Amino acid sequence: MKKLQLLQKMMDNGVVAVLRGDSADQVFAMAEQAIAGGIKVIEVTLTVPGALGAIEKLSRMYSWKSDGDNFAIIGAGTVLEPQTARAAIMAGAEFVVGPSLNPETVKICNLYRIPVLPGVTTLEGVQHALELGVDIVKLFPGNLYQPSIIKTLKGPMPQANFMPTGGVSLDNLGEWIKGGAVAVGIGSDLTTEAVKTGNLSLVRQRAEQYMQAYREAKQG
């Protein structure tokens, strides 16, 4: 039941902060700002030096079972193979995201009953992911497509759930959600200005804008 509850929480919150940075400390600070701004699903990419340490620290501080300020779901991104997936899970990651579909990564996540979101770009990839038991596929890179692609993909595979990542912005988030995305991943648009200026509180402001756009899209 835990995996199903987690997936439902992720879809209910709808926006995933995809965090990259120069250090674990920087990403940890970004995550705190994103959570304060209302984004409660945090993906720490394993391209970050010391990423597992950041995941471990965040997972100790925040609980996805809490309804208060400490509610957050902490996951690992840019996971390429099963060894890294297991290391992330042992560090406290509650979900695993990959840029592509690696069957062995999916299998190790299934073994530990952890949601896994592999990246796909084709119907063949979607079908393979579903055959492996994937619940949400990451449409990546999303900027290759228009939001209408989800309706097209759901034509032959209505049972698939999609999370576009890459190219999602405040301008098109509503289109993606209304087009059928169960969630969206937000990366550089959330953090670039904050990193450039050194003012990480801008991450919180941007997060608030994204959550407002998400709520409006769901209501509309």
mmCIF file of C-alpha atoms in Angstrom:
data_model
loop_
_atom_site.group_PDB
_atom_site.id
_atom_site.type_symbol
_atom_site.label_atom_id
_atom_site.label_comp_id
_atom_site.label_asym_id
_atom_site.label_seq_id
_atom_site.Cartn_x
_atom_site.Cartn_y
_atom_site.Cartn_z
ATOM 1 C CA MET A 1 0.000 0.000 0.000
ATOM 2 C CA LYS A 2 2.888 2.383 0.655
ATOM 3 C CA LYS A 3 3.805 2.585 -3.034
ATOM 4 C CA LEU A 4 0.210 3.316 -4.045
ATOM 5 C CA GLN A 5 -0.095 5.997 -1.362
ATOM 6 C CA LEU A 6 3.156 7.577 -2.521
ATOM 7 C CA LEU A 7 2.080 7.623 -6.158
ATOM 8 C CA GLN A 8 -1.227 9.215 -5.198
ATOM 9 C CA LYS A 9 0.545 11.876 -3.125
ATOM 10 C CA MET A 10 2.880 12.635 -6.023
ATOM 11 C CA MET A 11 -0.012 13.014 -8.449
ATOM 12 C CA ASP A 12 -2.056 15.062 -5.975
ATOM 13 C CA ASN A 13 0.801 17.548 -5.627
ATOM 14 C CA GLY A 14 1.508 17.528 -9.341
ATOM 15 C CA VAL A 15 4.790 19.476 -9.546
ATOM 16 C CA VAL A 16 8.220 17.867 -9.138
ATOM 17 C CA ALA A 17 11.241 20.097 -8.500
ATOM 18 C CA VAL A 18 14.188 18.637 -10.435
ATOM 19 C CA LEU A 19 17.236 19.994 -8.623
ATOM 20 C CA ARG A 20 20.756 20.160 -10.007
ATOM 21 C CA GLY A 21 23.607 22.122 -8.492
ATOM 22 C CA ASP A 22 27.300 22.410 -7.788
ATOM 23 C CA SER A 23 27.167 20.773 -4.370
ATOM 24 C CA ALA A 24 24.980 18.803 -1.998
ATOM 25 C CA ASP A 25 24.699 21.840 0.283
ATOM 26 C CA GLN A 26 23.468 24.041 -2.549
ATOM 27 C CA VAL A 27 20.861 21.508 -3.620
ATOM 28 C CA PHE A 28 19.762 20.994 -0.021
ATOM 29 C CA ALA A 29 19.195 24.749 0.300
ATOM 30 C CA MET A 30 17.293 24.799 -3.001
ATOM 31 C CA ALA A 31 15.097 21.952 -1.783
ATOM 32 C CA GLU A 32 14.245 23.796 1.429
ATOM 33 C CA GLN A 33 13.210 26.858 -0.571
ATOM 34 C CA ALA A 34 11.158 24.808 -3.048
ATOM 35 C CA ILE A 35 9.354 23.021 -0.216
ATOM 36 C CA ALA A 36 8.680 26.328 1.550
ATOM 37 C CA GLY A 37 7.225 27.583 -1.744
ATOM 38 C CA GLY A 38 4.782 24.687 -1.899
ATOM 39 C CA ILE A 39 6.496 22.157 -4.156
ATOM 40 C CA LYS A 40 6.381 19.012 -2.071
ATOM 41 C CA VAL A 41 7.984 16.511 -4.459
ATOM 42 C CA ILE A 42 11.765 16.939 -4.711
ATOM 43 C CA GLU A 43 14.014 15.110 -7.166
ATOM 44 C CA VAL A 44 17.720 15.398 -6.352
ATOM 45 C CA THR A 45 19.681 14.481 -9.460
ATOM 46 C CA LEU A 46 22.637 12.190 -8.976
ATOM 47 C CA THR A 47 24.770 14.439 -11.165
ATOM 48 C CA VAL A 48 25.178 16.563 -8.022
ATOM 49 C CA PRO A 49 28.408 15.835 -6.099
ATOM 50 C CA GLY A 50 27.391 14.200 -2.831
ATOM 51 C CA ALA A 51 23.783 13.821 -3.978
ATOM 52 C CA LEU A 52 23.150 10.760 -1.807
ATOM 53 C CA GLY A 53 24.099 12.764 1.263
ATOM 54 C CA ALA A 54 21.579 15.451 0.342
ATOM 55 C CA ILE A 55 18.881 12.821 -0.190
ATOM 56 C CA GLU A 56 19.656 11.225 3.169
ATOM 57 C CA LYS A 57 19.545 14.550 5.000
ATOM 58 C CA LEU A 58 16.324 15.670 3.308
ATOM 59 C CA SER A 59 14.605 12.331 3.875
ATOM 60 C CA ARG A 60 15.427 12.552 7.586
ATOM 61 C CA MET A 61 14.012 16.074 7.824
ATOM 62 C CA TYR A 62 10.845 15.616 5.800
ATOM 63 C CA SER A 63 8.137 12.975 5.836
ATOM 64 C CA TRP A 64 5.659 12.330 3.027
ATOM 65 C CA LYS A 65 3.230 11.003 5.649
ATOM 66 C CA SER A 66 3.067 14.363 7.412
ATOM 67 C CA ASP A 67 0.310 16.849 6.621
ATOM 68 C CA GLY A 68 2.200 19.759 8.145
ATOM 69 C CA ASP A 69 5.110 21.904 7.012
ATOM 70 C CA ASN A 70 7.441 18.901 7.027
ATOM 71 C CA PHE A 71 5.532 17.121 4.303
ATOM 72 C CA ALA A 72 7.757 16.365 1.317
ATOM 73 C CA ILE A 73 8.565 13.381 -0.892
ATOM 74 C CA ILE A 74 12.283 13.075 -1.611
ATOM 75 C CA GLY A 75 13.509 11.135 -4.630
ATOM 76 C CA ALA A 76 16.575 10.544 -6.789
ATOM 77 C CA GLY A 77 16.933 11.600 -10.410
ATOM 78 C CA THR A 78 19.284 10.866 -13.315
ATOM 79 C CA VAL A 79 19.519 7.262 -12.166
ATOM 80 C CA LEU A 80 21.129 5.254 -14.980
ATOM 81 C CA GLU A 81 21.452 1.740 -13.602
ATOM 82 C CA PRO A 82 20.257 -0.528 -10.752
ATOM 83 C CA GLN A 83 23.304 -0.177 -8.491
ATOM 84 C CA THR A 84 22.760 3.572 -8.238
ATOM 85 C CA ALA A 85 19.029 3.069 -7.767
ATOM 86 C CA ARG A 86 19.613 0.761 -4.795
ATOM 87 C CA ALA A 87 22.135 3.161 -3.268
ATOM 88 C CA ALA A 88 19.591 5.976 -3.563
ATOM 89 C CA ILE A 89 16.858 3.850 -2.002
ATOM 90 C CA MET A 90 19.157 2.930 0.889
ATOM 91 C CA ALA A 91 19.872 6.656 1.357
ATOM 92 C CA GLY A 92 16.162 7.304 1.765
ATOM 93 C CA ALA A 93 14.904 8.067 -1.749
ATOM 94 C CA GLU A 94 11.156 7.435 -1.983
ATOM 95 C CA PHE A 95 11.094 7.416 -5.781
ATOM 96 C CA VAL A 96 13.580 7.001 -8.613
ATOM 97 C CA VAL A 97 13.681 8.837 -11.945
ATOM 98 C CA GLY A 98 15.784 7.995 -14.985
ATOM 99 C CA PRO A 99 16.453 9.877 -18.210
ATOM 100 C CA SER A 100 15.821 6.673 -20.154
ATOM 101 C CA LEU A 101 14.289 3.234 -19.676
ATOM 102 C CA ASN A 102 16.679 0.769 -18.055
ATOM 103 C CA PRO A 103 14.834 -2.502 -17.361
ATOM 104 C CA GLU A 104 17.156 -3.584 -14.545
ATOM 105 C CA THR A 105 16.627 -0.269 -12.773
ATOM 106 C CA VAL A 106 12.876 -0.756 -12.988
ATOM 107 C CA LYS A 107 13.210 -4.289 -11.588
ATOM 108 C CA ILE A 108 15.263 -3.227 -8.552
ATOM 109 C CA CYS A 109 12.759 -0.471 -7.781
ATOM 110 C CA ASN A 110 9.890 -2.942 -8.105
ATOM 111 C CA LEU A 111 11.714 -5.267 -5.714
ATOM 112 C CA TYR A 112 11.788 -2.520 -3.077
ATOM 113 C CA ARG A 113 8.273 -1.293 -4.008
ATOM 114 C CA ILE A 114 9.592 2.157 -4.894
ATOM 115 C CA PRO A 115 7.928 4.198 -7.662
ATOM 116 C CA VAL A 116 10.183 4.451 -10.707
ATOM 117 C CA LEU A 117 9.698 6.974 -13.515
ATOM 118 C CA PRO A 118 11.888 6.166 -16.533
ATOM 119 C CA GLY A 119 12.257 8.558 -19.442
ATOM 120 C CA VAL A 120 10.667 7.584 -22.748
ATOM 121 C CA THR A 121 10.205 9.320 -26.096
ATOM 122 C CA THR A 122 8.309 6.748 -28.193
ATOM 123 C CA LEU A 123 5.233 4.539 -28.053
ATOM 124 C CA GLU A 124 7.568 1.547 -28.067
ATOM 125 C CA GLY A 125 9.246 2.916 -24.950
ATOM 126 C CA VAL A 126 5.887 3.528 -23.271
ATOM 127 C CA GLN A 127 4.778 -0.031 -24.015
ATOM 128 C CA HIS A 128 8.030 -1.508 -22.696
ATOM 129 C CA ALA A 129 7.739 0.555 -19.509
ATOM 130 C CA LEU A 130 4.174 -0.626 -18.935
ATOM 131 C CA GLU A 131 5.197 -4.241 -19.499
ATOM 132 C CA LEU A 132 7.804 -3.813 -16.764
ATOM 133 C CA GLY A 133 5.194 -2.465 -14.340
ATOM 134 C CA VAL A 134 5.970 1.259 -14.505
ATOM 135 C CA ASP A 135 3.137 3.407 -13.115
ATOM 136 C CA ILE A 136 4.234 6.824 -14.442
ATOM 137 C CA VAL A 137 6.481 7.334 -17.443
ATOM 138 C CA LYS A 138 8.571 10.478 -17.761
ATOM 139 C CA LEU A 139 8.102 12.110 -21.150
ATOM 140 C CA PHE A 140 11.629 13.366 -21.708
ATOM 141 C CA PRO A 141 12.770 15.703 -23.020
ATOM 142 C CA GLY A 142 9.378 17.368 -22.988
ATOM 143 C CA ASN A 143 10.528 20.267 -25.143
ATOM 144 C CA LEU A 144 10.565 17.932 -28.142
ATOM 145 C CA TYR A 145 6.771 17.911 -28.043
ATOM 146 C CA GLN A 146 3.672 20.007 -27.739
ATOM 147 C CA PRO A 147 1.331 19.246 -24.796
ATOM 148 C CA SER A 148 -1.095 17.656 -27.273
ATOM 149 C CA ILE A 149 1.336 14.716 -27.588
ATOM 150 C CA ILE A 150 -0.129 13.166 -24.436
ATOM 151 C CA LYS A 151 -3.571 12.849 -26.014
ATOM 152 C CA THR A 152 -1.910 11.301 -29.072
ATOM 153 C CA LEU A 153 0.024 8.773 -26.973
ATOM 154 C CA LYS A 154 -3.036 7.938 -24.918
ATOM 155 C CA GLY A 155 -4.936 7.058 -28.100
ATOM 156 C CA PRO A 156 -3.416 3.570 -28.338
ATOM 157 C CA MET A 157 -2.359 3.433 -24.660
ATOM 158 C CA PRO A 158 -4.984 5.152 -22.504
ATOM 159 C CA GLN A 159 -3.713 3.294 -19.436
ATOM 160 C CA ALA A 160 -0.362 5.152 -19.445
ATOM 161 C CA ASN A 161 0.375 8.017 -17.046
ATOM 162 C CA PHE A 162 2.752 10.743 -18.222
ATOM 163 C CA MET A 163 4.980 13.280 -16.474
ATOM 164 C CA PRO A 164 6.624 15.671 -18.966
ATOM 165 C CA THR A 165 10.007 17.017 -17.871
ATOM 166 C CA GLY A 166 12.239 19.429 -19.747
ATOM 167 C CA GLY A 167 10.738 22.474 -21.368
ATOM 168 C CA VAL A 168 7.838 22.819 -18.932
ATOM 169 C CA SER A 169 7.357 26.474 -18.008
ATOM 170 C CA LEU A 170 4.860 28.748 -16.307
ATOM 171 C CA ASP A 171 3.527 29.574 -19.759
ATOM 172 C CA ASN A 172 2.740 25.994 -20.768
ATOM 173 C CA LEU A 173 2.220 24.155 -17.470
ATOM 174 C CA GLY A 174 -1.540 24.610 -17.734
ATOM 175 C CA GLU A 175 -1.562 23.133 -21.235
ATOM 176 C CA TRP A 176 0.347 20.071 -20.066
ATOM 177 C CA ILE A 177 -1.992 19.452 -17.125
ATOM 178 C CA LYS A 178 -5.130 20.031 -19.181
ATOM 179 C CA GLY A 179 -3.636 17.844 -21.889
ATOM 180 C CA GLY A 180 -3.534 14.874 -19.528
ATOM 181 C CA ALA A 181 -0.219 14.989 -17.643
ATOM 182 C CA VAL A 182 -0.540 13.532 -14.136
ATOM 183 C CA ALA A 183 2.406 15.676 -13.000
ATOM 184 C CA VAL A 184 5.176 17.847 -14.429
ATOM 185 C CA GLY A 185 8.883 18.092 -13.697
ATOM 186 C CA ILE A 186 10.415 21.567 -13.373
ATOM 187 C CA GLY A 187 14.185 21.913 -13.648
ATOM 188 C CA SER A 188 16.315 24.864 -14.669
ATOM 189 C CA ASP A 189 13.436 27.336 -14.879
ATOM 190 C CA LEU A 190 12.970 26.926 -11.138
ATOM 191 C CA THR A 191 16.566 27.536 -10.129
ATOM 192 C CA THR A 192 18.576 29.344 -12.843
ATOM 193 C CA GLU A 193 17.892 32.901 -11.709
ATOM 194 C CA ALA A 194 18.477 32.021 -8.072
ATOM 195 C CA VAL A 195 21.842 30.426 -8.823
ATOM 196 C CA LYS A 196 22.872 33.276 -11.115
ATOM 197 C CA THR A 197 22.137 35.930 -8.489
ATOM 198 C CA GLY A 198 23.088 33.892 -5.435
ATOM 199 C CA ASN A 199 19.654 34.590 -3.960
ATOM 200 C CA LEU A 200 18.168 31.157 -3.324
ATOM 201 C CA SER A 201 14.960 32.680 -1.920
ATOM 202 C CA LEU A 202 14.040 33.200 -5.583
ATOM 203 C CA VAL A 203 13.503 29.433 -5.750
ATOM 204 C CA ARG A 204 10.737 29.811 -3.192
ATOM 205 C CA GLN A 205 9.102 32.616 -5.166
ATOM 206 C CA ARG A 206 9.281 30.601 -8.372
ATOM 207 C CA ALA A 207 7.889 27.533 -6.598
ATOM 208 C CA GLU A 208 4.915 29.537 -5.369
ATOM 209 C CA GLN A 209 4.234 30.683 -8.935
ATOM 210 C CA TYR A 210 4.374 27.127 -10.243
ATOM 211 C CA MET A 211 2.029 25.792 -7.584
ATOM 212 C CA GLN A 212 -0.423 28.611 -8.251
ATOM 213 C CA ALA A 213 -0.337 27.814 -11.981
ATOM 214 C CA TYR A 214 -0.873 24.126 -11.189
ATOM 215 C CA ARG A 215 -3.866 24.798 -8.935
ATOM 216 C CA GLU A 216 -5.428 27.058 -11.563
ATOM 217 C CA ALA A 217 -4.935 24.416 -14.256
ATOM 218 C CA LYS A 218 -6.573 21.734 -12.100
ATOM 219 C CA GLN A 219 -9.513 23.992 -11.253
ATOM 220 C CA GLY A 220 -9.961 25.000 -14.888
#
